[in-house]
Amino acid sequence: MKKYNVAIVGATGAVGEKLIQLLEDSSIAINELHLLASARSAGRKLIFNSQEVTVEETTESAFKGIDIAFFSAGGSITQKFHQAARDSGAIVIDNTSAFRMDPNTPLVVPEVNPEALRDHTYLIANPNCSTIQMVAALKPIEAAFGLDRVIVSTYQAVSGAGLHALEELEEQTKAVLAGEEPKANILPSGGDKKHYPIAFNAIPQIDLFSEDGYTFEEWKMMNETKKIMGLPNLKIAATCVRIPVMSGHSESVYIEVEKDGVTADEIREVLKDAPGIVLQDDPSTQTYPMVITAVDKKDTYVGRIRRDVDNPKGFHLWIVSDNLIKGAAWNSIQIAEKMIEMALV
Ligand code: A2P
């Protein structure tokens, strides 16, 4: 069996931590694991498979001999180093939004569009976390009944904004409980003018605003869903909201199917056996997906499935998954595993 030299760029970050953990239970046979971050972290020791690995600074020469490079250090770092990695012969699996809408870059959720991997040019984009869990659940429904429209509202965890945002949530929570004024420096977006506390709050802004009143996070969900599902004419609108949860994104999703006469039971039937999906849907026992049961798991959980009161082709669903796992690290690892299976790496 071939063994691979693997690098993680952003190994000290929220997604990087999960990549290190999850690579331990992946099917990828690893020869060497290189942990890369900024110069600030060089020399730090992290544990992989019970062994210490020293963090190195990300430089162009750090990719020599690497077969698979996972990037999760922000779009600017991907822009700066992807070419060096590709030139060294590595497959880059990028968790940032830098190349997701590039027509020459496959944007892949392995349960949904694995065939897109065949067209890679040594760079594959891992979709936005909220998009991944939604398309994983919508693909089997679309395959069975067609899909005409999607309206999604998200309830997104703070870990999606990185480790510093998580620290801020903790500090703000302690401050509020101690009767002090919470300090806000990161959310809703590090790059925007104003910052609001996330503790005991819900912020209807993730990423910056575009001129049309949608945020870039909302545009990511709308554009990426069309690209991954191969449905350029899908009607879709998103509202993305940050809530004070550490990890695990929840989504209220309204869909309209194309086929007439579909029932909620038929949708449950299709989802029951779908790859990567766990159906949790029984109001009589108060069974439905929740962040506290979905966190640290690789699957996407779906429940609260019901027909719209007014539109017989409309259905409502509640979709929950761990944004750092299926929404980021695990989907990236699945991409690598799939490429190995398809003999593309
Ligand atoms: P570092 O810890 O050395 O700053 P998060 O999304 O949780 O905030 O993590 C961001 C990740 O990106 C961290 O691993 C961070 O490393 C890494 N990173 C930030 N700036 C750079 C840089 N200039 N070069 C390489 N990695 C970087």
CSV table of C-alpha atoms and ligand atoms in Angstrom, one decimal:
chain,number,residue,atom,x,y,z
A,1,MET,CA,0.0,0.0,0.0
A,2,LYS,CA,1.3,3.4,-0.9
A,3,LYS,CA,2.2,5.7,2.0
A,4,TYR,CA,1.7,9.5,1.7
A,5,ASN,CA,3.6,12.5,3.0
A,6,VAL,CA,0.9,14.8,4.3
A,7,ALA,CA,1.1,18.5,5.4
A,8,ILE,CA,-1.4,20.6,7.3
A,9,VAL,CA,-1.1,24.3,6.8
A,10,GLY,CA,-2.8,26.0,9.8
A,11,ALA,CA,-2.2,23.0,12.0
A,12,THR,CA,-2.5,25.1,15.2
A,13,GLY,CA,-5.9,26.4,14.3
A,14,ALA,CA,-9.5,25.2,15.1
A,15,VAL,CA,-9.8,23.1,11.9
A,16,GLY,CA,-6.1,22.1,12.0
A,17,GLU,CA,-6.5,20.5,15.4
A,18,LYS,CA,-9.4,18.5,14.1
A,19,LEU,CA,-7.5,17.5,11.0
A,20,ILE,CA,-4.7,16.1,13.2
A,21,GLN,CA,-7.2,14.1,15.3
A,22,LEU,CA,-9.2,12.8,12.4
A,23,LEU,CA,-6.2,11.8,10.3
A,24,GLU,CA,-5.6,9.2,13.1
A,25,ASP,CA,-8.8,7.3,12.1
A,26,SER,CA,-8.7,7.9,8.4
A,27,SER,CA,-7.8,5.2,5.8
A,28,ILE,CA,-4.9,7.3,4.5
A,29,ALA,CA,-1.6,5.5,5.1
A,30,ILE,CA,0.7,8.3,6.3
A,31,ASN,CA,4.4,8.2,6.0
A,32,GLU,CA,5.2,11.7,7.4
A,33,LEU,CA,2.9,14.3,8.7
A,34,HIS,CA,4.2,17.9,8.5
A,35,LEU,CA,2.5,20.5,10.7
A,36,LEU,CA,2.8,24.0,9.3
A,37,ALA,CA,1.6,27.3,10.8
A,38,SER,CA,3.0,30.9,11.2
A,39,ALA,CA,6.5,31.7,12.4
A,40,ARG,CA,4.9,32.4,15.8
A,41,SER,CA,4.1,28.7,16.3
A,42,ALA,CA,7.3,27.2,14.8
A,43,GLY,CA,8.9,24.9,17.4
A,44,ARG,CA,5.6,24.1,19.2
A,45,LYS,CA,5.0,20.4,19.7
A,46,LEU,CA,1.7,18.7,18.8
A,47,ILE,CA,0.7,15.1,19.2
A,48,PHE,CA,-0.2,12.8,16.3
A,49,ASN,CA,-0.6,9.1,16.8
A,50,SER,CA,0.9,9.4,20.3
A,51,GLN,CA,4.0,11.0,19.0
A,52,GLU,CA,5.3,14.5,19.2
A,53,VAL,CA,5.5,16.4,15.9
A,54,THR,CA,7.2,19.8,15.8
A,55,VAL,CA,5.3,22.7,14.1
A,56,GLU,CA,7.3,24.3,11.2
A,57,GLU,CA,6.9,27.7,9.6
A,58,THR,CA,4.9,27.7,6.3
A,59,THR,CA,7.4,28.4,3.6
A,60,GLU,CA,7.6,27.5,-0.1
A,61,SER,CA,10.2,24.9,0.5
A,62,ALA,CA,8.1,23.2,3.3
A,63,PHE,CA,6.1,21.4,0.6
A,64,LYS,CA,9.1,19.5,-0.9
A,65,GLY,CA,8.1,15.8,-1.0
A,66,ILE,CA,4.5,16.4,0.1
A,67,ASP,CA,1.8,14.3,-1.6
A,68,ILE,CA,-1.3,15.8,0.0
A,69,ALA,CA,-1.5,19.3,1.6
A,70,PHE,CA,-4.5,20.4,3.6
A,71,PHE,CA,-4.8,24.2,3.8
A,72,SER,CA,-6.8,25.9,6.6
A,73,ALA,CA,-5.0,29.1,7.5
A,74,GLY,CA,-7.2,31.6,5.7
A,75,GLY,CA,-7.6,32.6,2.0
A,76,SER,CA,-4.5,34.8,1.9
A,77,ILE,CA,-2.2,32.0,3.0
A,78,THR,CA,-3.7,29.7,0.4
A,79,GLN,CA,-3.2,32.4,-2.3
A,80,LYS,CA,0.4,32.8,-1.1
A,81,PHE,CA,1.5,29.1,-1.0
A,82,HIS,CA,-0.8,27.0,-3.1
A,83,GLN,CA,1.4,27.3,-6.2
A,84,ALA,CA,4.5,26.2,-4.3
A,85,ALA,CA,2.6,23.1,-3.0
A,86,ARG,CA,1.2,22.3,-6.5
A,87,ASP,CA,4.7,22.8,-8.1
A,88,SER,CA,6.1,20.2,-5.6
A,89,GLY,CA,3.5,17.7,-6.9
A,90,ALA,CA,1.2,17.9,-3.9
A,91,ILE,CA,-2.6,17.8,-4.2
A,92,VAL,CA,-3.9,20.9,-2.3
A,93,ILE,CA,-7.2,20.4,-0.5
A,94,ASP,CA,-8.2,24.0,0.5
A,95,ASN,CA,-10.6,24.7,3.3
A,96,THR,CA,-10.7,28.5,2.5
A,97,SER,CA,-13.0,30.3,0.1
A,98,ALA,CA,-10.1,31.4,-2.1
A,99,PHE,CA,-10.8,29.1,-5.1
A,100,ARG,CA,-14.3,27.6,-4.4
A,101,MET,CA,-16.0,29.4,-7.3
A,102,ASP,CA,-13.0,29.2,-9.7
A,103,PRO,CA,-14.5,27.2,-12.7
A,104,ASN,CA,-11.3,25.2,-12.9
A,105,THR,CA,-11.4,24.1,-9.3
A,106,PRO,CA,-13.6,21.2,-8.2
A,107,LEU,CA,-15.7,22.0,-5.1
A,108,VAL,CA,-16.5,18.6,-3.6
A,109,VAL,CA,-18.6,16.9,-1.0
A,110,PRO,CA,-17.7,13.3,-1.6
A,111,GLU,CA,-21.3,12.0,-1.0
A,112,VAL,CA,-22.6,14.5,-3.5
A,113,ASN,CA,-20.3,15.0,-6.4
A,114,PRO,CA,-17.2,12.8,-6.2
A,115,GLU,CA,-16.9,12.7,-10.0
A,116,ALA,CA,-15.9,16.4,-10.1
A,117,LEU,CA,-12.5,15.2,-8.6
A,118,ARG,CA,-11.5,13.8,-11.9
A,119,ASP,CA,-11.1,17.3,-13.3
A,120,HIS,CA,-8.6,18.5,-10.7
A,121,THR,CA,-5.5,20.5,-11.4
A,122,TYR,CA,-3.8,19.7,-8.1
A,123,LEU,CA,-6.3,21.9,-6.2
A,124,ILE,CA,-9.6,20.9,-4.7
A,125,ALA,CA,-11.8,23.3,-2.7
A,126,ASN,CA,-13.6,22.2,0.4
A,127,PRO,CA,-16.9,24.0,0.6
A,128,ASN,CA,-18.2,26.3,3.2
A,129,CYS,CA,-19.2,24.5,6.4
A,130,SER,CA,-22.9,25.4,6.3
A,131,THR,CA,-23.1,24.4,2.6
A,132,ILE,CA,-21.6,21.0,3.2
A,133,GLN,CA,-24.1,19.8,5.7
A,134,MET,CA,-27.0,21.2,3.7
A,135,VAL,CA,-26.1,19.6,0.3
A,136,ALA,CA,-25.3,16.3,2.0
A,137,ALA,CA,-28.9,16.2,3.1
A,138,LEU,CA,-30.5,17.8,0.0
A,139,LYS,CA,-28.7,15.6,-2.6
A,140,PRO,CA,-30.7,12.4,-1.9
A,141,ILE,CA,-33.9,14.4,-1.9
A,142,GLU,CA,-33.0,16.1,-5.2
A,143,ALA,CA,-32.1,12.7,-6.8
A,144,ALA,CA,-35.5,11.2,-5.8
A,145,PHE,CA,-37.9,14.1,-6.2
A,146,GLY,CA,-36.1,17.0,-8.0
A,147,LEU,CA,-35.4,20.4,-6.3
A,148,ASP,CA,-36.8,23.7,-7.3
A,149,ARG,CA,-36.2,26.1,-4.4
A,150,VAL,CA,-34.2,26.3,-1.1
A,151,ILE,CA,-34.6,28.9,1.6
A,152,VAL,CA,-32.2,28.4,4.5
A,153,SER,CA,-31.6,30.2,7.8
A,154,THR,CA,-28.5,29.1,9.8
A,155,TYR,CA,-27.7,29.1,13.5
A,156,GLN,CA,-23.9,28.9,13.3
A,157,ALA,CA,-21.3,28.1,16.0
A,158,VAL,CA,-18.5,30.4,16.9
A,159,SER,CA,-15.7,27.9,16.2
A,160,GLY,CA,-16.3,28.7,12.5
A,161,ALA,CA,-14.6,32.0,13.1
A,162,GLY,CA,-11.5,30.4,14.6
A,163,LEU,CA,-9.9,29.7,18.0
A,164,HIS,CA,-9.6,33.4,19.0
A,165,ALA,CA,-13.4,33.8,18.5
A,166,LEU,CA,-14.0,30.8,20.8
A,167,GLU,CA,-11.8,32.4,23.4
A,168,GLU,CA,-13.8,35.6,23.1
A,169,LEU,CA,-17.1,33.8,23.6
A,170,GLU,CA,-15.7,32.2,26.8
A,171,GLU,CA,-14.4,35.5,28.1
A,172,GLN,CA,-17.6,37.4,27.2
A,173,THR,CA,-19.8,34.8,28.9
A,174,LYS,CA,-17.7,35.0,32.1
A,175,ALA,CA,-17.8,38.8,32.0
A,176,VAL,CA,-21.6,38.9,31.6
A,177,LEU,CA,-22.2,36.4,34.4
A,178,ALA,CA,-19.9,38.5,36.6
A,179,GLY,CA,-21.9,41.6,35.8
A,180,GLU,CA,-19.1,43.2,33.8
A,181,GLU,CA,-19.2,44.7,30.3
A,182,PRO,CA,-18.2,42.1,27.7
A,183,LYS,CA,-15.4,43.1,25.3
A,184,ALA,CA,-15.9,42.4,21.6
A,185,ASN,CA,-13.0,42.5,19.1
A,186,ILE,CA,-13.6,39.8,16.5
A,187,LEU,CA,-17.3,39.0,15.6
A,188,PRO,CA,-19.2,39.4,13.5
A,189,SER,CA,-16.3,39.8,11.2
A,190,GLY,CA,-12.6,40.7,12.0
A,191,GLY,CA,-12.5,42.8,8.9
A,192,ASP,CA,-15.5,45.0,9.6
A,193,LYS,CA,-15.8,48.3,11.5
A,194,LYS,CA,-18.0,47.4,14.4
A,195,HIS,CA,-17.8,44.4,16.8
A,196,TYR,CA,-20.6,43.0,18.9
A,197,PRO,CA,-20.6,40.5,21.8
A,198,ILE,CA,-21.7,37.0,20.8
A,199,ALA,CA,-22.3,35.9,24.4
A,200,PHE,CA,-26.1,35.8,25.1
A,201,ASN,CA,-26.7,37.2,21.6
A,202,ALA,CA,-27.6,36.2,18.0
A,203,ILE,CA,-25.8,38.2,15.3
A,204,PRO,CA,-27.4,38.2,11.8
A,205,GLN,CA,-24.0,38.9,10.1
A,206,ILE,CA,-21.4,36.4,9.2
A,207,ASP,CA,-18.5,37.7,7.0
A,208,LEU,CA,-18.8,41.2,5.4
A,209,PHE,CA,-21.8,42.6,3.6
A,210,SER,CA,-21.9,42.7,-0.2
A,211,GLU,CA,-23.6,45.7,-1.8
A,212,ASP,CA,-26.9,43.9,-2.4
A,213,GLY,CA,-27.6,43.4,1.4
A,214,TYR,CA,-26.5,39.8,1.5
A,215,THR,CA,-23.4,38.8,3.4
A,216,PHE,CA,-20.5,36.9,1.7
A,217,GLU,CA,-21.3,33.9,3.9
A,218,GLU,CA,-24.9,33.9,2.5
A,219,TRP,CA,-23.5,34.2,-1.1
A,220,LYS,CA,-21.1,31.4,-0.4
A,221,MET,CA,-24.0,29.1,0.6
A,222,MET,CA,-26.1,30.2,-2.4
A,223,ASN,CA,-23.3,29.9,-5.1
A,224,GLU,CA,-21.6,26.9,-3.7
A,225,THR,CA,-24.9,24.9,-3.4
A,226,LYS,CA,-25.6,25.5,-7.1
A,227,LYS,CA,-22.0,24.5,-8.1
A,228,ILE,CA,-21.8,21.3,-6.0
A,229,MET,CA,-25.3,20.1,-6.9
A,230,GLY,CA,-24.8,21.0,-10.5
A,231,LEU,CA,-28.1,23.0,-10.5
A,232,PRO,CA,-27.2,26.5,-11.9
A,233,ASN,CA,-30.9,27.5,-12.0
A,234,LEU,CA,-31.8,26.5,-8.4
A,235,LYS,CA,-33.7,29.2,-6.6
A,236,ILE,CA,-31.9,29.7,-3.3
A,237,ALA,CA,-31.7,32.3,-0.6
A,238,ALA,CA,-29.8,32.2,2.7
A,239,THR,CA,-29.8,34.1,6.0
A,240,CYS,CA,-26.7,33.3,8.1
A,241,VAL,CA,-26.8,34.0,11.9
A,242,ARG,CA,-24.1,33.5,14.5
A,243,ILE,CA,-25.2,32.1,17.8
A,244,PRO,CA,-23.3,31.5,21.1
A,245,VAL,CA,-22.7,27.8,20.5
A,246,MET,CA,-19.0,26.6,20.6
A,247,SER,CA,-19.3,24.0,17.7
A,248,GLY,CA,-22.1,22.6,15.6
A,249,HIS,CA,-24.1,24.5,13.0
A,250,SER,CA,-27.9,24.1,12.8
A,251,GLU,CA,-30.1,25.0,9.8
A,252,SER,CA,-33.8,25.5,9.2
A,253,VAL,CA,-34.2,24.7,5.6
A,254,TYR,CA,-37.4,25.1,3.5
A,255,ILE,CA,-37.3,23.3,0.1
A,256,GLU,CA,-39.7,22.9,-2.8
A,257,VAL,CA,-39.4,19.7,-4.7
A,258,GLU,CA,-40.3,19.3,-8.4
A,259,LYS,CA,-42.4,16.1,-8.2
A,260,ASP,CA,-46.1,16.2,-7.3
A,261,GLY,CA,-47.6,14.3,-4.3
A,262,VAL,CA,-44.3,13.7,-2.4
A,263,THR,CA,-44.9,12.9,1.4
A,264,ALA,CA,-42.8,13.7,4.4
A,265,ASP,CA,-42.5,9.9,5.0
A,266,GLU,CA,-41.1,9.5,1.5
A,267,ILE,CA,-38.4,12.1,2.2
A,268,ARG,CA,-37.6,10.3,5.5
A,269,GLU,CA,-37.3,7.0,3.6
A,270,VAL,CA,-34.8,8.5,1.2
A,271,LEU,CA,-32.7,10.1,3.9
A,272,LYS,CA,-32.7,7.0,6.1
A,273,ASP,CA,-30.2,5.2,3.9
A,274,ALA,CA,-28.3,8.2,2.5
A,275,PRO,CA,-24.5,8.2,3.0
A,276,GLY,CA,-23.3,10.3,5.9
A,277,ILE,CA,-26.9,11.1,7.0
A,278,VAL,CA,-28.6,10.1,10.3
A,279,LEU,CA,-32.3,10.6,10.5
A,280,GLN,CA,-33.5,11.7,13.9
A,281,ASP,CA,-37.2,12.5,13.4
A,282,ASP,CA,-39.8,11.4,15.9
A,283,PRO,CA,-41.9,14.1,17.6
A,284,SER,CA,-43.6,11.5,19.7
A,285,THR,CA,-40.3,10.8,21.6
A,286,GLN,CA,-39.0,14.4,21.1
A,287,THR,CA,-36.3,13.0,18.8
A,288,TYR,CA,-34.6,15.6,16.6
A,289,PRO,CA,-31.1,16.8,15.8
A,290,MET,CA,-29.3,19.0,18.4
A,291,VAL,CA,-25.9,20.5,18.5
A,292,ILE,CA,-25.1,18.7,21.8
A,293,THR,CA,-25.6,15.3,20.3
A,294,ALA,CA,-24.1,16.1,16.8
A,295,VAL,CA,-20.9,17.7,18.1
A,296,ASP,CA,-17.7,15.6,17.6
A,297,LYS,CA,-19.5,13.3,15.1
A,298,LYS,CA,-18.8,12.9,11.4
A,299,ASP,CA,-22.4,12.6,10.3
A,300,THR,CA,-25.1,15.1,9.4
A,301,TYR,CA,-28.3,14.8,11.3
A,302,VAL,CA,-31.7,15.6,9.9
A,303,GLY,CA,-35.1,15.8,11.5
A,304,ARG,CA,-38.3,17.9,12.0
A,305,ILE,CA,-39.3,16.9,8.5
A,306,ARG,CA,-42.8,18.2,7.7
A,307,ARG,CA,-44.8,19.3,4.7
A,308,ASP,CA,-45.5,23.1,4.3
A,309,VAL,CA,-49.0,24.1,5.5
A,310,ASP,CA,-49.7,26.0,2.2
A,311,ASN,CA,-47.5,24.5,-0.5
A,312,PRO,CA,-47.9,20.8,-1.2
A,313,LYS,CA,-44.5,20.7,-2.8
A,314,GLY,CA,-42.8,22.5,0.1
A,315,PHE,CA,-41.1,20.9,3.1
A,316,HIS,CA,-39.3,22.0,6.2
A,317,LEU,CA,-36.2,20.3,7.6
A,318,TRP,CA,-33.8,20.9,10.5
A,319,ILE,CA,-30.2,19.9,9.7
A,320,VAL,CA,-27.3,19.8,12.2
A,321,SER,CA,-23.6,18.8,11.9
A,322,ASP,CA,-20.3,19.6,13.5
A,323,ASN,CA,-18.9,22.5,11.5
A,324,LEU,CA,-15.3,21.7,12.3
A,325,ILE,CA,-15.7,18.0,11.3
A,326,LYS,CA,-18.1,17.3,8.4
A,327,GLY,CA,-18.1,21.0,7.8
A,328,ALA,CA,-14.3,21.2,7.4
A,329,ALA,CA,-11.7,18.7,8.5
A,330,TRP,CA,-13.6,15.4,7.9
A,331,ASN,CA,-14.9,16.5,4.5
A,332,SER,CA,-11.3,17.4,3.5
A,333,ILE,CA,-10.0,14.0,4.6
A,334,GLN,CA,-12.9,12.3,2.8
A,335,ILE,CA,-11.8,14.1,-0.4
A,336,ALA,CA,-8.3,12.8,0.0
A,337,GLU,CA,-9.5,9.3,0.7
A,338,LYS,CA,-11.8,9.4,-2.3
A,339,MET,CA,-8.9,10.6,-4.5
A,340,ILE,CA,-6.8,7.7,-3.3
A,341,GLU,CA,-9.7,5.3,-4.1
A,342,MET,CA,-10.1,6.8,-7.5
A,343,ALA,CA,-6.3,6.6,-8.1
A,344,LEU,CA,-6.1,10.4,-8.6
A,345,VAL,CA,-3.2,10.8,-6.1
B,1,A2P,P1,-0.6,30.4,14.2
B,1,A2P,O1,-1.3,29.6,15.3
B,1,A2P,O2,0.8,30.2,14.1
B,1,A2P,O3,-1.1,31.8,14.1
B,1,A2P,P2,-7.9,29.8,13.4
B,1,A2P,O4,-8.7,29.7,12.1
B,1,A2P,O5,-8.3,28.8,14.5
B,1,A2P,O6,-7.8,31.2,13.9
B,1,A2P,O7,-6.4,29.3,12.9
B,1,A2P,C1,-5.7,29.9,11.9
B,1,A2P,C2,-4.5,29.0,11.5
B,1,A2P,O8,-3.8,29.7,10.5
B,1,A2P,C3,-3.5,28.8,12.6
B,1,A2P,O9,-2.9,27.6,12.5
B,1,A2P,C4,-2.5,29.9,12.3
B,1,A2P,O10,-1.2,29.7,12.8
B,1,A2P,C5,-2.4,29.8,10.8
B,1,A2P,N1,-1.8,31.1,10.3
B,1,A2P,C6,-2.1,32.4,10.5
B,1,A2P,N2,-1.3,33.2,9.9
B,1,A2P,C7,-0.4,32.4,9.2
B,1,A2P,C8,0.7,32.7,8.3
B,1,A2P,N3,1.1,33.9,8.1
B,1,A2P,N4,1.4,31.6,7.8
B,1,A2P,C9,1.0,30.3,8.1
B,1,A2P,N5,-0.1,30.0,8.9
B,1,A2P,C10,-0.7,31.1,9.5
